[in-house]
PDB file of N, CA and C in Angstrom:
ATOM      1  N   ASP A   1      79.606 -44.259  25.600  1.00 63.00           N
ATOM      2  CA  ASP A   1      78.899 -43.022  25.857  1.00 63.00           C
ATOM      3  C   ASP A   1      77.391 -43.162  25.668  1.00 63.00           C
ATOM      4  N   HIS A   2      76.966 -44.196  24.961  1.00 76.00           N
ATOM      5  CA  HIS A   2      75.536 -44.467  24.762  1.00 76.00           C
ATOM      6  C   HIS A   2      75.269 -45.964  24.920  1.00 76.00           C
ATOM      7  N   PRO A   3      75.224 -46.457  26.153  1.00 79.00           N
ATOM      8  CA  PRO A   3      75.034 -47.898  26.376  1.00 79.00           C
ATOM      9  C   PRO A   3      73.772 -48.461  25.730  1.00 79.00           C
ATOM     10  N   GLU A   4      72.753 -47.644  25.570  1.00 84.00           N
ATOM     11  CA  GLU A   4      71.513 -48.125  24.958  1.00 84.00           C
ATOM     12  C   GLU A   4      71.721 -48.583  23.511  1.00 84.00           C
ATOM     13  N   ASN A   5      72.780 -48.111  22.865  1.00 85.00           N
ATOM     14  CA  ASN A   5      73.068 -48.537  21.493  1.00 85.00           C
ATOM     15  C   ASN A   5      73.582 -49.965  21.413  1.00 85.00           C
ATOM     16  N   ASN A   6      73.962 -50.521  22.551  1.00 89.00           N
ATOM     17  CA  ASN A   6      74.533 -51.871  22.581  1.00 89.00           C
ATOM     18  C   ASN A   6      73.715 -52.815  23.457  1.00 89.00           C
ATOM     19  N   ALA A   7      72.417 -52.588  23.500  1.00 91.00           N
ATOM     20  CA  ALA A   7      71.551 -53.401  24.372  1.00 91.00           C
ATOM     21  C   ALA A   7      71.609 -54.881  24.013  1.00 91.00           C
ATOM     22  N   TRP A   8      71.592 -55.208  22.737  1.00 91.00           N
ATOM     23  CA  TRP A   8      71.616 -56.609  22.313  1.00 91.00           C
ATOM     24  C   TRP A   8      72.922 -57.275  22.741  1.00 91.00           C
ATOM     25  N   GLU A   9      74.036 -56.600  22.526  1.00 92.00           N
ATOM     26  CA  GLU A   9      75.335 -57.162  22.875  1.00 92.00           C
ATOM     27  C   GLU A   9      75.458 -57.350  24.392  1.00 92.00           C
ATOM     28  N   ARG A  10      74.982 -56.368  25.159  1.00 92.00           N
ATOM     29  CA  ARG A  10      75.039 -56.489  26.611  1.00 92.00           C
ATOM     30  C   ARG A  10      74.177 -57.647  27.094  1.00 92.00           C
ATOM     31  N   GLU A  11      73.002 -57.812  26.499  1.00 93.00           N
ATOM     32  CA  GLU A  11      72.121 -58.921  26.887  1.00 93.00           C
ATOM     33  C   GLU A  11      72.766 -60.272  26.559  1.00 93.00           C
ATOM     34  N   LEU A  12      73.394 -60.371  25.411  1.00 90.00           N
ATOM     35  CA  LEU A  12      74.098 -61.600  25.037  1.00 90.00           C
ATOM     36  C   LEU A  12      75.190 -61.920  26.052  1.00 90.00           C
ATOM     37  N   LEU A  13      76.009 -60.945  26.392  1.00 91.00           N
ATOM     38  CA  LEU A  13      77.089 -61.176  27.341  1.00 91.00           C
ATOM     39  C   LEU A  13      76.544 -61.541  28.727  1.00 91.00           C
ATOM     40  N   ARG A  14      75.485 -60.872  29.146  1.00 92.00           N
ATOM     41  CA  ARG A  14      74.875 -61.218  30.443  1.00 92.00           C
ATOM     42  C   ARG A  14      74.349 -62.644  30.446  1.00 92.00           C
ATOM     43  N   SER A  15      73.792 -63.092  29.312  1.00 93.00           N
ATOM     44  CA  SER A  15      73.280 -64.466  29.237  1.00 93.00           C
ATOM     45  C   SER A  15      74.406 -65.489  29.371  1.00 93.00           C
ATOM     46  N   LEU A  16      75.637 -65.059  29.106  1.00 87.00           N
ATOM     47  CA  LEU A  16      76.808 -65.925  29.254  1.00 87.00           C
ATOM     48  C   LEU A  16      77.442 -65.801  30.637  1.00 87.00           C
ATOM     49  N   GLY A  17      76.813 -65.011  31.498  1.00 89.00           N
ATOM     50  CA  GLY A  17      77.311 -64.870  32.863  1.00 89.00           C
ATOM     51  C   GLY A  17      78.269 -63.714  33.073  1.00 89.00           C
ATOM     52  N   VAL A  18      78.401 -62.856  32.090  1.00 89.00           N
ATOM     53  CA  VAL A  18      79.308 -61.719  32.196  1.00 89.00           C
ATOM     54  C   VAL A  18      78.640 -60.614  33.016  1.00 89.00           C
ATOM     55  N   VAL A  19      79.387 -60.069  33.958  1.00 92.00           N
ATOM     56  CA  VAL A  19      78.913 -58.919  34.724  1.00 92.00           C
ATOM     57  C   VAL A  19      79.375 -57.670  33.980  1.00 92.00           C
ATOM     58  N   ILE A  20      78.431 -56.795  33.689  1.00 93.00           N
ATOM     59  CA  ILE A  20      78.715 -55.601  32.893  1.00 93.00           C
ATOM     60  C   ILE A  20      78.475 -54.358  33.729  1.00 93.00           C
ATOM     61  N   VAL A  21      79.417 -53.448  33.656  1.00 93.00           N
ATOM     62  CA  VAL A  21      79.258 -52.129  34.260  1.00 93.00           C
ATOM     63  C   VAL A  21      79.286 -51.135  33.109  1.00 93.00           C
ATOM     64  N   SER A  22      78.195 -50.423  32.908  1.00 90.00           N
ATOM     65  CA  SER A  22      78.105 -49.438  31.827  1.00 90.00           C
ATOM     66  C   SER A  22      78.349 -48.047  32.378  1.00 90.00           C
ATOM     67  N   VAL A  23      79.157 -47.299  31.673  1.00 88.00           N
ATOM     68  CA  VAL A  23      79.414 -45.901  32.027  1.00 88.00           C
ATOM     69  C   VAL A  23      79.271 -45.056  30.777  1.00 88.00           C
ATOM     70  N   GLU A  24      79.097 -43.757  30.973  1.00 84.00           N
ATOM     71  CA  GLU A  24      78.867 -42.875  29.841  1.00 84.00           C
ATOM     72  C   GLU A  24      79.957 -41.836  29.645  1.00 84.00           C
ATOM     73  N   SER A  25      81.056 -41.962  30.380  1.00 83.00           N
ATOM     74  CA  SER A  25      82.150 -41.002  30.222  1.00 83.00           C
ATOM     75  C   SER A  25      83.457 -41.630  30.677  1.00 83.00           C
ATOM     76  N   THR A  26      84.552 -41.035  30.249  1.00 82.00           N
ATOM     77  CA  THR A  26      85.864 -41.487  30.687  1.00 82.00           C
ATOM     78  C   THR A  26      86.005 -41.309  32.188  1.00 82.00           C
ATOM     79  N   ARG A  27      85.518 -40.197  32.701  1.00 86.00           N
ATOM     80  CA  ARG A  27      85.596 -39.930  34.143  1.00 86.00           C
ATOM     81  C   ARG A  27      84.908 -41.040  34.931  1.00 86.00           C
ATOM     82  N   SER A  28      83.716 -41.450  34.483  1.00 88.00           N
ATOM     83  CA  SER A  28      82.995 -42.537  35.161  1.00 88.00           C
ATOM     84  C   SER A  28      83.748 -43.853  35.047  1.00 88.00           C
ATOM     85  N   ALA A  29      84.360 -44.090  33.893  1.00 87.00           N
ATOM     86  CA  ALA A  29      85.126 -45.327  33.699  1.00 87.00           C
ATOM     87  C   ALA A  29      86.312 -45.385  34.642  1.00 87.00           C
ATOM     88  N   VAL A  30      87.046 -44.287  34.748  1.00 86.00           N
ATOM     89  CA  VAL A  30      88.211 -44.254  35.643  1.00 86.00           C
ATOM     90  C   VAL A  30      87.770 -44.463  37.090  1.00 86.00           C
ATOM     91  N   ALA A  31      86.672 -43.838  37.489  1.00 90.00           N
ATOM     92  CA  ALA A  31      86.157 -44.015  38.854  1.00 90.00           C
ATOM     93  C   ALA A  31      85.785 -45.471  39.109  1.00 90.00           C
ATOM     94  N   SER A  32      85.133 -46.111  38.147  1.00 91.00           N
ATOM     95  CA  SER A  32      84.767 -47.523  38.288  1.00 91.00           C
ATOM     96  C   SER A  32      85.994 -48.412  38.387  1.00 91.00           C
ATOM     97  N   LEU A  33      87.012 -48.106  37.580  1.00 89.00           N
ATOM     98  CA  LEU A  33      88.236 -48.902  37.594  1.00 89.00           C
ATOM     99  C   LEU A  33      89.000 -48.762  38.906  1.00 89.00           C
ATOM    100  N   ARG A  34      88.873 -47.623  39.547  1.00 87.00           N
ATOM    101  CA  ARG A  34      89.521 -47.440  40.840  1.00 87.00           C
ATOM    102  C   ARG A  34      88.766 -48.177  41.948  1.00 87.00           C
ATOM    103  N   ALA A  35      87.458 -48.356  41.757  1.00 91.00           N
ATOM    104  CA  ALA A  35      86.622 -48.981  42.783  1.00 91.00           C
ATOM    105  C   ALA A  35      86.550 -50.495  42.666  1.00 91.00           C
ATOM    106  N   GLU A  36      86.709 -51.020  41.450  1.00 92.00           N
ATOM    107  CA  GLU A  36      86.547 -52.451  41.208  1.00 92.00           C
ATOM    108  C   GLU A  36      87.637 -52.962  40.273  1.00 92.00           C
ATOM    109  N   SER A  37      87.742 -54.279  40.209  1.00 91.00           N
ATOM    110  CA  SER A  37      88.665 -54.921  39.280  1.00 91.00           C
ATOM    111  C   SER A  37      87.878 -55.429  38.070  1.00 91.00           C
ATOM    112  N   PHE A  38      88.422 -55.220  36.884  1.00 92.00           N
ATOM    113  CA  PHE A  38      87.769 -55.649  35.657  1.00 92.00           C
ATOM    114  C   PHE A  38      88.711 -56.508  34.830  1.00 92.00           C
ATOM    115  N   ASP A  39      88.120 -57.383  34.008  1.00 91.00           N
ATOM    116  CA  ASP A  39      88.906 -58.267  33.148  1.00 91.00           C
ATOM    117  C   ASP A  39      89.157 -57.668  31.775  1.00 91.00           C
ATOM    118  N   VAL A  40      88.235 -56.851  31.283  1.00 93.00           N
ATOM    119  CA  VAL A  40      88.362 -56.261  29.948  1.00 93.00           C
ATOM    120  C   VAL A  40      87.459 -55.033  29.877  1.00 93.00           C
ATOM    121  N   MET A  41      87.808 -54.107  29.005  1.00 92.00           N
ATOM    122  CA  MET A  41      86.997 -52.912  28.806  1.00 92.00           C
ATOM    123  C   MET A  41      86.623 -52.810  27.331  1.00 92.00           C
ATOM    124  N   ILE A  42      85.375 -52.440  27.074  1.00 92.00           N
ATOM    125  CA  ILE A  42      84.905 -52.190  25.718  1.00 92.00           C
ATOM    126  C   ILE A  42      84.625 -50.696  25.612  1.00 92.00           C
ATOM    127  N   SER A  43      85.111 -50.081  24.554  1.00 89.00           N
ATOM    128  CA  SER A  43      84.919 -48.647  24.391  1.00 89.00           C
ATOM    129  C   SER A  43      84.625 -48.308  22.939  1.00 89.00           C
ATOM    130  N   ASP A  44      84.005 -47.171  22.751  1.00 86.00           N
ATOM    131  CA  ASP A  44      83.819 -46.596  21.425  1.00 86.00           C
ATOM    132  C   ASP A  44      84.975 -45.620  21.193  1.00 86.00           C
ATOM    133  N   ILE A  45      85.219 -45.255  19.960  1.00 83.00           N
ATOM    134  CA  ILE A  45      86.249 -44.256  19.675  1.00 83.00           C
ATOM    135  C   ILE A  45      85.636 -42.862  19.651  1.00 83.00           C
ATOM    136  N   ARG A  46      84.514 -42.725  18.988  1.00 78.00           N
ATOM    137  CA  ARG A  46      83.845 -41.421  18.875  1.00 78.00           C
ATOM    138  C   ARG A  46      82.943 -41.220  20.085  1.00 78.00           C
ATOM    139  N   ARG A  47      82.977 -40.035  20.635  1.00 73.00           N
ATOM    140  CA  ARG A  47      82.079 -39.649  21.722  1.00 73.00           C
ATOM    141  C   ARG A  47      81.381 -38.374  21.318  1.00 73.00           C
ATOM    142  N   ASP A  48      80.098 -38.486  21.044  1.00 66.00           N
ATOM    143  CA  ASP A  48      79.299 -37.352  20.589  1.00 66.00           C
ATOM    144  C   ASP A  48      80.005 -36.651  19.432  1.00 66.00           C
ATOM    145  N   SER A  49      80.438 -35.422  19.600  1.00 68.00           N
ATOM    146  CA  SER A  49      81.050 -34.693  18.491  1.00 68.00           C
ATOM    147  C   SER A  49      82.562 -34.856  18.436  1.00 68.00           C
ATOM    148  N   GLU A  50      83.127 -35.544  19.394  1.00 70.00           N
ATOM    149  CA  GLU A  50      84.581 -35.712  19.455  1.00 70.00           C
ATOM    150  C   GLU A  50      84.998 -37.010  18.761  1.00 70.00           C
ATOM    151  N   ALA A  51      85.711 -36.880  17.655  1.00 71.00           N
ATOM    152  CA  ALA A  51      86.047 -38.030  16.817  1.00 71.00           C
ATOM    153  C   ALA A  51      86.964 -39.046  17.491  1.00 71.00           C
ATOM    154  N   PHE A  52      87.863 -38.599  18.373  1.00 74.00           N
ATOM    155  CA  PHE A  52      88.832 -39.520  18.960  1.00 74.00           C
ATOM    156  C   PHE A  52      88.845 -39.486  20.490  1.00 74.00           C
ATOM    157  N   ASP A  53      87.766 -39.025  21.084  1.00 78.00           N
ATOM    158  CA  ASP A  53      87.699 -38.923  22.537  1.00 78.00           C
ATOM    159  C   ASP A  53      87.839 -40.282  23.209  1.00 78.00           C
ATOM    160  N   GLY A  54      87.351 -41.329  22.575  1.00 81.00           N
ATOM    161  CA  GLY A  54      87.483 -42.673  23.132  1.00 81.00           C
ATOM    162  C   GLY A  54      88.929 -43.131  23.215  1.00 81.00           C
ATOM    163  N   ILE A  55      89.728 -42.756  22.234  1.00 84.00           N
ATOM    164  CA  ILE A  55      91.157 -43.099  22.262  1.00 84.00           C
ATOM    165  C   ILE A  55      91.847 -42.331  23.384  1.00 84.00           C
ATOM    166  N   ASP A  56      91.537 -41.042  23.496  1.00 86.00           N
ATOM    167  CA  ASP A  56      92.121 -40.243  24.580  1.00 86.00           C
ATOM    168  C   ASP A  56      91.734 -40.826  25.936  1.00 86.00           C
ATOM    169  N   GLY A  57      90.467 -41.209  26.075  1.00 85.00           N
ATOM    170  CA  GLY A  57      90.008 -41.809  27.324  1.00 85.00           C
ATOM    171  C   GLY A  57      90.697 -43.131  27.600  1.00 85.00           C
ATOM    172  N   ALA A  58      90.870 -43.923  26.562  1.00 87.00           N
ATOM    173  CA  ALA A  58      91.543 -45.214  26.734  1.00 87.00           C
ATOM    174  C   ALA A  58      92.997 -45.021  27.164  1.00 87.00           C
ATOM    175  N   MET A  59      93.631 -43.972  26.679  1.00 88.00           N
ATOM    176  CA  MET A  59      95.005 -43.680  27.104  1.00 88.00           C
ATOM    177  C   MET A  59      95.033 -43.346  28.605  1.00 88.00           C
ATOM    178  N   GLN A  60      94.060 -42.581  29.081  1.00 87.00           N
ATOM    179  CA  GLN A  60      93.981 -42.274  30.511  1.00 87.00           C
ATOM    180  C   GLN A  60      93.758 -43.548  31.320  1.00 87.00           C
ATOM    181  N   ILE A  61      92.897 -44.392  30.819  1.00 86.00           N
ATOM    182  CA  ILE A  61      92.600 -45.650  31.509  1.00 86.00           C
ATOM    183  C   ILE A  61      93.817 -46.564  31.491  1.00 86.00           C
ATOM    184  N   ARG A  62      94.524 -46.593  30.376  1.00 87.00           N
ATOM    185  CA  ARG A  62      95.738 -47.414  30.282  1.00 87.00           C
ATOM    186  C   ARG A  62      96.776 -46.947  31.295  1.00 87.00           C
ATOM    187  N   ASP A  63      96.862 -45.628  31.507  1.00 85.00           N
ATOM    188  CA  ASP A  63      97.796 -45.111  32.500  1.00 85.00           C
ATOM    189  C   ASP A  63      97.424 -45.592  33.901  1.00 85.00           C
ATOM    190  N   ALA A  64      96.118 -45.653  34.188  1.00 83.00           N
ATOM    191  CA  ALA A  64      95.642 -46.070  35.509  1.00 83.00           C
ATOM    192  C   ALA A  64      95.701 -47.582  35.699  1.00 83.00           C
ATOM    193  N   THR A  65      95.434 -48.339  34.625  1.00 87.00           N
ATOM    194  CA  THR A  65      95.417 -49.810  34.694  1.00 87.00           C
ATOM    195  C   THR A  65      96.128 -50.371  33.467  1.00 87.00           C
ATOM    196  N   PRO A  66      97.452 -50.422  33.504  1.00 88.00           N
ATOM    197  CA  PRO A  66      98.234 -50.768  32.311  1.00 88.00           C
ATOM    198  C   PRO A  66      97.987 -52.154  31.723  1.00 88.00           C
ATOM    199  N   THR A  67      97.501 -53.096  32.511  1.00 88.00           N
ATOM    200  CA  THR A  67      97.317 -54.451  31.987  1.00 88.00           C
ATOM    201  C   THR A  67      95.894 -54.739  31.533  1.00 88.00           C
ATOM    202  N   LEU A  68      94.982 -53.786  31.701  1.00 91.00           N
ATOM    203  CA  LEU A  68      93.586 -54.005  31.321  1.00 91.00           C
ATOM    204  C   LEU A  68      93.449 -54.021  29.799  1.00 91.00           C
ATOM    205  N   PRO A  69      92.956 -55.129  29.221  1.00 91.00           N
ATOM    206  CA  PRO A  69      92.731 -55.164  27.779  1.00 91.00           C
ATOM    207  C   PRO A  69      91.571 -54.236  27.406  1.00 91.00           C
ATOM    208  N   ILE A  70      91.745 -53.484  26.331  1.00 91.00           N
ATOM    209  CA  ILE A  70      90.719 -52.565  25.853  1.00 91.00           C
ATOM    210  C   ILE A  70      90.361 -52.957  24.427  1.00 91.00           C
ATOM    211  N   VAL A  71      89.065 -53.177  24.184  1.00 92.00           N
ATOM    212  CA  VAL A  71      88.571 -53.506  22.851  1.00 92.00           C
ATOM    213  C   VAL A  71      87.664 -52.365  22.398  1.00 92.00           C
ATOM    214  N   PHE A  72      87.952 -51.827  21.219  1.00 90.00           N
ATOM    215  CA  PHE A  72      87.086 -50.797  20.652  1.00 90.00           C
ATOM    216  C   PHE A  72      85.993 -51.461  19.836  1.00 90.00           C
ATOM    217  N   TYR A  73      84.758 -51.139  20.167  1.00 91.00           N
ATOM    218  CA  TYR A  73      83.579 -51.622  19.453  1.00 91.00           C
ATOM    219  C   TYR A  73      82.922 -50.392  18.847  1.00 91.00           C
ATOM    220  N   ILE A  74      83.041 -50.257  17.538  1.00 86.00           N
ATOM    221  CA  ILE A  74      82.666 -49.008  16.883  1.00 86.00           C
ATOM    222  C   ILE A  74      81.619 -49.254  15.805  1.00 86.00           C
ATOM    223  N   GLN A  75      81.011 -48.177  15.356  1.00 83.00           N
ATOM    224  CA  GLN A  75      79.939 -48.286  14.377  1.00 83.00           C
ATOM    225  C   GLN A  75      80.440 -48.716  13.006  1.00 83.00           C
ATOM    226  N   ASP A  76      81.554 -48.154  12.559  1.00 78.00           N
ATOM    227  CA  ASP A  76      82.025 -48.421  11.210  1.00 78.00           C
ATOM    228  C   ASP A  76      83.538 -48.574  11.208  1.00 78.00           C
ATOM    229  N   VAL A  77      84.016 -49.701  10.745  1.00 79.00           N
ATOM    230  CA  VAL A  77      85.456 -49.934  10.650  1.00 79.00           C
ATOM    231  C   VAL A  77      85.906 -49.576   9.241  1.00 79.00           C
ATOM    232  N   THR A  78      86.688 -48.511   9.132  1.00 74.00           N
ATOM    233  CA  THR A  78      87.221 -48.121   7.827  1.00 74.00           C
ATOM    234  C   THR A  78      88.672 -48.551   7.678  1.00 74.00           C
ATOM    235  N   SER A  79      89.296 -48.891   8.784  1.00 70.00           N
ATOM    236  CA  SER A  79      90.683 -49.340   8.769  1.00 70.00           C
ATOM    237  C   SER A  79      90.825 -50.465   9.778  1.00 70.00           C
ATOM    238  N   ARG A  80      91.603 -51.446   9.468  1.00 70.00           N
ATOM    239  CA  ARG A  80      91.856 -52.552  10.391  1.00 70.00           C
ATOM    240  C   ARG A  80      93.006 -52.236  11.336  1.00 70.00           C
ATOM    241  N   GLN A  81      93.592 -51.044  11.206  1.00 73.00           N
ATOM    242  CA  GLN A  81      94.666 -50.664  12.110  1.00 73.00           C
ATOM    243  C   GLN A  81      94.081 -50.414  13.496  1.00 73.00           C
ATOM    244  N   ILE A  82      94.606 -51.110  14.477  1.00 77.00           N
ATOM    245  CA  ILE A  82      94.109 -51.000  15.842  1.00 77.00           C
ATOM    246  C   ILE A  82      94.834 -49.850  16.527  1.00 77.00           C
ATOM    247  N   PRO A  83      94.085 -48.827  16.952  1.00 77.00           N
ATOM    248  CA  PRO A  83      94.743 -47.673  17.581  1.00 77.00           C
ATOM    249  C   PRO A  83      95.275 -48.012  18.963  1.00 77.00           C
ATOM    250  N   GLU A  84      96.399 -47.417  19.312  1.00 77.00           N
ATOM    251  CA  GLU A  84      96.907 -47.538  20.676  1.00 77.00           C
ATOM    252  C   GLU A  84      95.905 -46.874  21.590  1.00 77.00           C
ATOM    253  N   PRO A  85      95.611 -47.382  22.701  1.00 80.00           N
ATOM    254  CA  PRO A  85      96.196 -48.508  23.405  1.00 80.00           C
ATOM    255  C   PRO A  85      95.332 -49.768  23.334  1.00 80.00           C
ATOM    256  N   ALA A  86      94.500 -49.888  22.334  1.00 83.00           N
ATOM    257  CA  ALA A  86      93.557 -51.011  22.255  1.00 83.00           C
ATOM    258  C   ALA A  86      94.251 -52.313  21.902  1.00 83.00           C
ATOM    259  N   SER A  87      93.591 -53.402  22.286  1.00 86.00           N
ATOM    260  CA  SER A  87      94.074 -54.727  21.912  1.00 86.00           C
ATOM    261  C   SER A  87      93.133 -55.386  20.912  1.00 86.00           C
ATOM    262  N   GLY A  88      92.124 -54.646  20.454  1.00 89.00           N
ATOM    263  CA  GLY A  88      91.197 -55.161  19.456  1.00 89.00           C
ATOM    264  C   GLY A  88      90.291 -54.057  18.945  1.00 89.00           C
ATOM    265  N   LEU A  89      89.732 -54.283  17.749  1.00 89.00           N
ATOM    266  CA  LEU A  89      88.857 -53.302  17.107  1.00 89.00           C
ATOM    267  C   LEU A  89      87.882 -54.041  16.210  1.00 89.00           C
ATOM    268  N   THR A  90      86.583 -53.746  16.351  1.00 92.00           N
ATOM    269  CA  THR A  90      85.594 -54.386  15.491  1.00 92.00           C
ATOM    270  C   THR A  90      84.305 -53.583  15.474  1.00 92.00           C
ATOM    271  N   ASN A  91      83.474 -53.899  14.497  1.00 91.00           N
ATOM    272  CA  ASN A  91      82.108 -53.382  14.464  1.00 91.00           C
ATOM    273  C   ASN A  91      81.112 -54.530  14.335  1.00 91.00           C
ATOM    274  N   GLU A  92      81.590 -55.759  14.437  1.00 92.00           N
ATOM    275  CA  GLU A  92      80.768 -56.952  14.300  1.00 92.00           C
ATOM    276  C   GLU A  92      80.536 -57.620  15.656  1.00 92.00           C
ATOM    277  N   PRO A  93      79.277 -57.876  16.017  1.00 92.00           N
ATOM    278  CA  PRO A  93      79.003 -58.510  17.315  1.00 92.00           C
ATOM    279  C   PRO A  93      79.708 -59.854  17.508  1.00 92.00           C
ATOM    280  N   ASN A  94      79.742 -60.693  16.472  1.00 92.00           N
ATOM    281  CA  ASN A  94      80.393 -61.999  16.626  1.00 92.00           C
ATOM    282  C   ASN A  94      81.901 -61.855  16.821  1.00 92.00           C
ATOM    283  N   GLU A  95      82.503 -60.894  16.136  1.00 94.00           N
ATOM    284  CA  GLU A  95      83.934 -60.668  16.310  1.00 94.00           C
ATOM    285  C   GLU A  95      84.214 -60.064  17.688  1.00 94.00           C
ATOM    286  N   LEU A  96      83.304 -59.229  18.184  1.00 94.00           N
ATOM    287  CA  LEU A  96      83.452 -58.686  19.532  1.00 94.00           C
ATOM    288  C   LEU A  96      83.525 -59.826  20.544  1.00 94.00           C
ATOM    289  N   LEU A  97      82.628 -60.780  20.427  1.00 93.00           N
ATOM    290  CA  LEU A  97      82.633 -61.917  21.339  1.00 93.00           C
ATOM    291  C   LEU A  97      83.951 -62.676  21.252  1.00 93.00           C
ATOM    292  N   HIS A  98      84.449 -62.915  20.050  1.00 93.00           N
ATOM    293  CA  HIS A  98      85.732 -63.606  19.883  1.00 93.00           C
ATOM    294  C   HIS A  98      86.887 -62.809  20.496  1.00 93.00           C
ATOM    295  N   LEU A  99      86.893 -61.490  20.275  1.00 93.00           N
ATOM    296  CA  LEU A  99      87.953 -60.656  20.847  1.00 93.00           C
ATOM    297  C   LEU A  99      87.913 -60.700  22.377  1.00 93.00           C
ATOM    298  N   LEU A 100      86.719 -60.621  22.940  1.00 92.00           N
ATOM    299  CA  LEU A 100      86.598 -60.663  24.392  1.00 92.00           C
ATOM    300  C   LEU A 100      87.081 -61.987  24.951  1.00 92.00           C
ATOM    301  N   LEU A 101      86.658 -63.083  24.335  1.00 89.00           N
ATOM    302  CA  LEU A 101      87.093 -64.402  24.800  1.00 89.00           C
ATOM    303  C   LEU A 101      88.603 -64.563  24.676  1.00 89.00           C
ATOM    304  N   ASP A 102      89.166 -64.074  23.582  1.00 89.00           N
ATOM    305  CA  ASP A 102      90.611 -64.139  23.385  1.00 89.00           C
ATOM    306  C   ASP A 102      91.347 -63.353  24.457  1.00 89.00           C
ATOM    307  N   ARG A 103      90.900 -62.148  24.740  1.00 85.00           N
ATOM    308  CA  ARG A 103      91.547 -61.320  25.760  1.00 85.00           C
ATOM    309  C   ARG A 103      91.428 -61.959  27.140  1.00 85.00           C
ATOM    310  N   LEU A 104      90.262 -62.517  27.430  1.00 83.00           N
ATOM    311  CA  LEU A 104      90.074 -63.169  28.731  1.00 83.00           C
ATOM    312  C   LEU A 104      90.969 -64.401  28.862  1.00 83.00           C
ATOM    313  N   GLU A 105      91.080 -65.152  27.790  1.00 83.00           N
ATOM    314  CA  GLU A 105      91.964 -66.324  27.811  1.00 83.00           C
ATOM    315  C   GLU A 105      93.398 -65.916  28.090  1.00 83.00           C
ATOM    316  N   ARG A 106      93.835 -64.846  27.451  1.00 78.00           N
ATOM    317  CA  ARG A 106      95.234 -64.390  27.615  1.00 78.00           C
ATOM    318  C   ARG A 106      95.502 -63.885  29.027  1.00 78.00           C
ATOM    319  N   THR A 107      94.523 -63.263  29.654  1.00 71.00           N
ATOM    320  CA  THR A 107      94.766 -62.710  30.993  1.00 71.00           C
ATOM    321  C   THR A 107      94.591 -63.757  32.074  1.00 71.00           C
ATOM    322  N   ARG A 108      93.894 -64.811  31.795  1.00 65.00           N
ATOM    323  CA  ARG A 108      93.631 -65.817  32.843  1.00 65.00           C
ATOM    324  C   ARG A 108      94.545 -67.034  32.765  1.00 65.00           C
ATOM    325  N   ILE A 109      95.397 -67.095  31.772  1.00 55.00           N
ATOM    326  CA  ILE A 109      96.315 -68.244  31.648  1.00 55.00           C
ATOM    327  C   ILE A 109      97.607 -67.950  32.367  1.00 55.00           C
TER     328      ILE A 109
END
């Protein structure tokens, strides 16, 4: 919902050759997923004042693209329990990179 908060991470991924599509809403994400094919999705859980809007959005996206890996990249991890439908959860940039590489390896093998 606020791509500018992840400028460093996006720049790092772009330097590795990753093509990034940034969206600011679930509606935009679903539209992008219908128009293009993606290897993995990164999402936040909190959206503005809604504490779990990212999870609700991820459920909608999972319904549209059941095999798309979803990684939650959030500000503060208070629990290591990964919410459905995500395949990863972190607040650390280095762990985000590892989760993305792991998900890509699993989908491309």
